Short mmCIF file of C-alpha atoms and ligand atoms in Angstrom, two decimals:
data_model
loop_
_atom_site.label_atom_id
_atom_site.label_comp_id
_atom_site.label_asym_id
_atom_site.label_seq_id
_atom_site.Cartn_x
_atom_site.Cartn_y
_atom_site.Cartn_z
CA UNK V 1 0.00 0.00 0.00
CA UNK V 2 2.79 2.40 1.03
CA UNK V 3 4.74 1.50 -2.10
CA UNK V 4 1.71 2.07 -4.32
CA UNK V 5 1.08 5.52 -2.78
CA UNK V 6 4.69 6.62 -3.35
CA UNK V 7 4.45 5.67 -7.01
CA UNK V 8 1.22 7.59 -7.23
CA UNK V 9 2.83 10.76 -5.91
CA UNK V 10 5.70 10.43 -8.37
CA UNK V 11 3.28 9.93 -11.22
CA UNK V 12 1.35 13.05 -10.31
CA UNK V 13 4.58 15.05 -10.06
CA UNK V 14 5.72 13.87 -13.49
CA UNK V 15 2.32 14.64 -14.97
CA UNK V 16 2.35 18.12 -13.42
CA UNK V 17 5.85 18.96 -14.58
CA UNK V 18 5.13 17.75 -18.13
CA UNK V 19 1.94 19.84 -18.22
CA UNK V 20 3.76 22.91 -16.86
CA UNK V 21 6.57 22.42 -19.36
CA UNK V 22 4.18 22.17 -22.29
CA UNK V 23 2.25 25.24 -21.11
CA UNK V 24 5.51 27.11 -20.66
CA UNK V 25 6.68 26.13 -24.17
CA UNK V 26 3.46 27.19 -25.85
CA UNK V 27 3.35 30.48 -24.00
CA UNK V 28 7.01 31.32 -24.40
CA UNK V 29 8.58 33.44 -27.04
CA UNK V 30 11.97 32.17 -28.03
CA UNK V 31 14.64 34.27 -29.68
CA UNK V 32 17.70 32.27 -30.60
CA UNK V 33 20.84 34.04 -31.71
CA UNK V 34 24.41 32.89 -32.04
CA UNK V 35 26.39 36.10 -31.88
CA UNK V 36 25.48 39.13 -29.79
CA UNK V 37 28.73 41.10 -30.06
CA UNK V 38 29.65 42.22 -33.55
CA UNK V 39 32.51 44.31 -34.85
CA UNK V 40 32.40 45.85 -38.31
CA UNK V 41 34.11 48.62 -40.25
CA UNK V 42 32.55 51.71 -41.80
CA UNK V 43 30.81 50.95 -45.14
CA UNK V 44 30.54 47.25 -44.32
CA UNK V 45 27.25 45.40 -43.70
CA UNK V 46 26.04 43.74 -40.53
CA UNK V 47 23.49 40.98 -40.08
CA UNK V 48 21.87 40.49 -36.68
CA UNK V 49 20.79 36.88 -37.07
CA UNK V 50 17.96 35.68 -34.85
CA UNK V 51 15.30 33.04 -35.15
CA UNK V 52 12.05 34.03 -33.48
CA UNK V 53 9.42 31.49 -32.53
CA UNK V 54 6.22 32.01 -30.61
CA UNK V 55 2.61 30.92 -30.61
CA UNK V 56 0.80 32.96 -33.22
CA UNK V 57 2.25 35.63 -35.43
CA UNK V 58 4.97 37.63 -33.66
CA UNK V 59 5.47 41.36 -34.01
CA UNK V 60 9.15 42.12 -34.35
CA UNK V 61 10.54 45.51 -33.44
CA UNK V 62 14.16 46.61 -33.68
CA UNK V 63 15.41 49.62 -31.74
CA UNK V 64 18.79 51.32 -31.77
CA UNK V 65 20.27 52.79 -28.57
CA UNK V 66 23.41 54.82 -28.14
CA UNK V 67 23.99 56.95 -25.07
CA UNK V 68 20.74 58.72 -24.29
CA UNK V 69 19.45 58.28 -27.84
CA UNK V 70 16.92 55.59 -28.71
CA UNK V 71 15.29 55.30 -32.11
CA UNK V 72 13.09 52.76 -33.83
CA UNK V 73 14.60 51.02 -36.84
CA UNK V 74 11.56 49.10 -37.95
CA UNK V 75 8.56 46.98 -37.05
CA UNK V 76 7.22 44.02 -38.96
CA UNK V 77 5.40 40.72 -38.90
CA UNK V 78 6.56 37.65 -40.82
CA UNK V 79 5.03 37.65 -44.30
CA UNK V 80 3.82 41.24 -44.07
CA UNK V 81 5.35 44.41 -45.50
CA UNK V 82 7.89 45.78 -42.99
CA UNK V 83 7.49 49.30 -41.59
CA UNK V 84 11.03 50.67 -41.71
CA UNK V 85 11.89 54.05 -40.21
CA UNK V 86 12.66 56.77 -42.79
CA UNK V 87 16.09 57.38 -41.23
CA UNK V 88 17.16 53.86 -42.24
CA UNK V 89 15.24 53.40 -45.47
CA UNK V 90 16.94 51.12 -47.98
CA UNK V 91 19.83 50.24 -45.66
CA UNK V 92 17.63 47.78 -43.75
CA UNK V 93 16.78 44.17 -44.62
CA UNK V 94 13.91 42.74 -42.59
CA UNK V 95 13.75 38.92 -42.44
CA UNK V 96 10.73 36.79 -41.57
CA UNK V 97 12.69 35.02 -38.81
CA UNK V 98 13.24 38.40 -37.13
CA UNK V 99 16.79 38.95 -38.37
CA UNK V 100 17.89 42.45 -39.25
CA UNK V 101 20.42 43.37 -41.92
CA UNK V 102 21.98 46.82 -41.99
CA UNK V 103 24.16 47.86 -44.89
CA UNK V 104 26.62 50.69 -45.56
CA UNK V 105 27.53 51.15 -41.89
CA UNK V 106 28.49 54.53 -40.48
CA UNK V 107 30.43 55.34 -37.33
CA UNK V 108 27.19 56.54 -35.68
CA UNK V 109 25.67 53.05 -36.16
CA UNK V 110 27.85 51.75 -33.34
CA UNK V 111 25.76 51.02 -30.24
CA UNK V 112 23.16 48.76 -28.77
CA UNK V 113 20.48 47.02 -30.88
CA UNK V 114 17.42 45.52 -29.25
CA UNK V 115 14.93 43.18 -30.85
CA UNK V 116 11.61 43.11 -29.09
CA UNK V 117 9.21 40.30 -29.93
CA UNK V 118 5.57 40.44 -28.99
CA UNK V 119 3.07 37.61 -29.40
CA UNK V 120 -0.67 38.14 -30.10
CA UNK V 121 -1.46 37.68 -26.38
CA UNK V 122 0.70 40.68 -25.52
CA UNK V 123 3.67 38.82 -24.00
CA UNK V 124 6.99 40.20 -25.09
CA UNK V 125 10.64 39.40 -24.93
CA UNK V 126 13.79 41.40 -25.75
CA UNK V 127 17.28 40.43 -26.83
CA UNK V 128 20.13 42.92 -27.16
CA UNK V 129 23.10 43.09 -29.50
CA UNK V 130 26.22 45.23 -29.35
CA UNK V 131 27.69 46.59 -32.55
CA UNK V 132 31.09 48.25 -32.69
CA UNK V 133 31.87 50.17 -35.87
CA UNK V 134 35.53 50.86 -36.58
CA UNK V 135 36.92 53.49 -38.88
CA UNK V 136 38.07 52.05 -42.17
CA UNK V 137 41.62 50.85 -42.33
CA UNK V 138 41.99 52.08 -45.88
CA UNK V 139 41.60 55.65 -44.67
CA UNK V 140 44.86 55.14 -42.78
CA UNK V 141 46.38 53.56 -45.89
CA UNK V 142 45.18 56.50 -47.94
CA UNK V 143 46.79 58.88 -45.47
CA UNK V 144 50.03 56.90 -45.65
CA UNK V 145 50.05 56.84 -49.45
CA UNK V 146 49.36 60.59 -49.60
CA UNK V 147 52.28 61.16 -47.20
CA UNK V 148 54.51 58.90 -49.30
CA UNK V 149 53.49 60.73 -52.47
CA UNK V 150 54.20 64.12 -50.84
CA UNK V 151 57.65 62.89 -49.72
CA UNK V 152 58.37 61.60 -53.23
CA UNK V 153 57.39 64.96 -54.75
CA UNK V 154 59.65 66.78 -52.25
CA UNK V 155 62.51 64.38 -53.05
CA UNK V 156 61.95 64.91 -56.78
CA UNK V 157 61.97 68.69 -56.35
CA UNK V 158 65.18 68.48 -54.29
CA UNK V 159 66.83 66.35 -56.97
CA UNK V 160 65.74 68.81 -59.65
CA UNK V 161 67.09 71.74 -57.61
CA UNK V 162 70.43 69.98 -57.09
CA UNK V 163 70.63 69.20 -60.81
CA UNK V 164 69.80 72.82 -61.74
CA UNK V 165 72.32 74.18 -59.21
CA UNK V 166 74.95 71.81 -60.56
CA UNK V 167 74.22 72.99 -64.10
CA UNK V 168 74.31 76.64 -63.01
CA UNK V 169 77.65 76.09 -61.23
CA UNK V 170 79.18 74.60 -64.37
CA UNK V 171 77.91 77.54 -66.43
CA UNK V 172 79.31 80.06 -63.95
CA UNK V 173 82.64 78.20 -63.89
CA UNK V 174 82.73 78.18 -67.70
CA UNK V 175 81.92 81.89 -67.97
CA UNK V 176 84.51 82.68 -65.27
CA UNK V 177 87.14 80.77 -67.23
CA UNK V 178 86.16 82.77 -70.30
CA UNK V 179 86.29 86.05 -68.35
CA UNK V 180 89.79 85.35 -66.99
CA UNK V 181 91.31 87.28 -69.92
CA UNK V 182 93.74 90.23 -69.49
CA UNK V 183 91.26 92.85 -70.78
CA UNK V 184 88.72 91.70 -68.20
CA UNK V 185 91.03 92.65 -65.30
CA UNK V 186 91.41 96.05 -66.82
CA UNK V 187 87.66 96.66 -67.00
CA UNK V 188 87.28 95.58 -63.40
CA UNK V 189 89.82 98.10 -62.17
CA UNK V 190 88.29 100.95 -64.06
CA UNK V 191 87.59 103.91 -61.75
CA UNK V 192 84.06 105.20 -61.59
C1 NAG P 201 17.11 34.08 -40.65
O1 NAG P 201 16.82 34.24 -42.03
C2 NAG P 201 17.91 34.73 -42.81
C3 NAG P 201 17.44 34.94 -44.23
O2 NAG P 201 16.22 34.39 -44.50
C4 NAG P 201 19.08 33.78 -42.74
O3 NAG P 201 20.17 34.27 -43.49
C5 NAG P 201 19.51 33.62 -41.29
O4 NAG P 201 20.55 32.68 -41.20
C6 NAG P 201 18.32 33.16 -40.44
N1 NAG P 201 18.76 33.13 -39.04
C7 NAG P 201 18.60 32.09 -38.25
C8 NAG P 201 19.17 32.19 -36.87
O5 NAG P 201 17.98 31.09 -38.60
C1 NAG P 202 5.27 52.78 -38.99
O1 NAG P 202 5.90 53.04 -37.75
C2 NAG P 202 5.75 54.36 -37.25
C3 NAG P 202 6.48 54.49 -35.95
O2 NAG P 202 7.70 53.82 -35.97
C4 NAG P 202 4.27 54.69 -37.10
O3 NAG P 202 4.12 56.03 -36.71
C5 NAG P 202 3.55 54.45 -38.41
O4 NAG P 202 2.18 54.65 -38.23
C6 NAG P 202 3.78 53.06 -38.91
N1 NAG P 202 3.19 52.86 -40.22
C7 NAG P 202 2.44 51.79 -40.53
C8 NAG P 202 1.94 51.74 -41.92
O5 NAG P 202 2.21 50.91 -39.72
#
């Protein structure tokens, strides 16, 4: 009898936990994402990859936050036309699984990105991403090449100057040799 009652209690517990688990699963919104910290360079693209699942059709909203600033990027539902904020326009790609693509990155795009998913019952869940946007390396390279070019121009000018001076020296030497005639000394010593 005692043994039978123990088994009964266990059975009820298992039944309860399974029921709770199933309820929890059906009510929950899940947002799976692999990478939450992304680093890109200016002019590159970024893709915030998520896979949203919930009971019913979710409403996906992406918001950008940086310092005290917070602005909406876009709101959409899978299969429907996305409502993208004018400030982002054609730079945004809205995916049915909730993912957000942002192209032609600017330095100001660096910050915190939040995806907020709401199910038809009004439950919602947020997941945040951090994006760091670095200045383009090729700007440094450009600076270096401009410096190198400037140095080459200066070197070229110096070489030209040296060559011209050398030529001028030879001319002066030649004319001096020509002037070293007896009558020349006489003209030099002429009184005013
Ligand atoms: C979401 O969808 C996009 C394009 O449809 C795909 O590239 C991306 O890998 C998907 N993300 C996940 C986490 O499934
Ligand atoms: C699009 O979103 C903005 C706010 O982000 C809202 O004011 C506007 O009414 C929305 N447009 C549509 C068609 O839902």
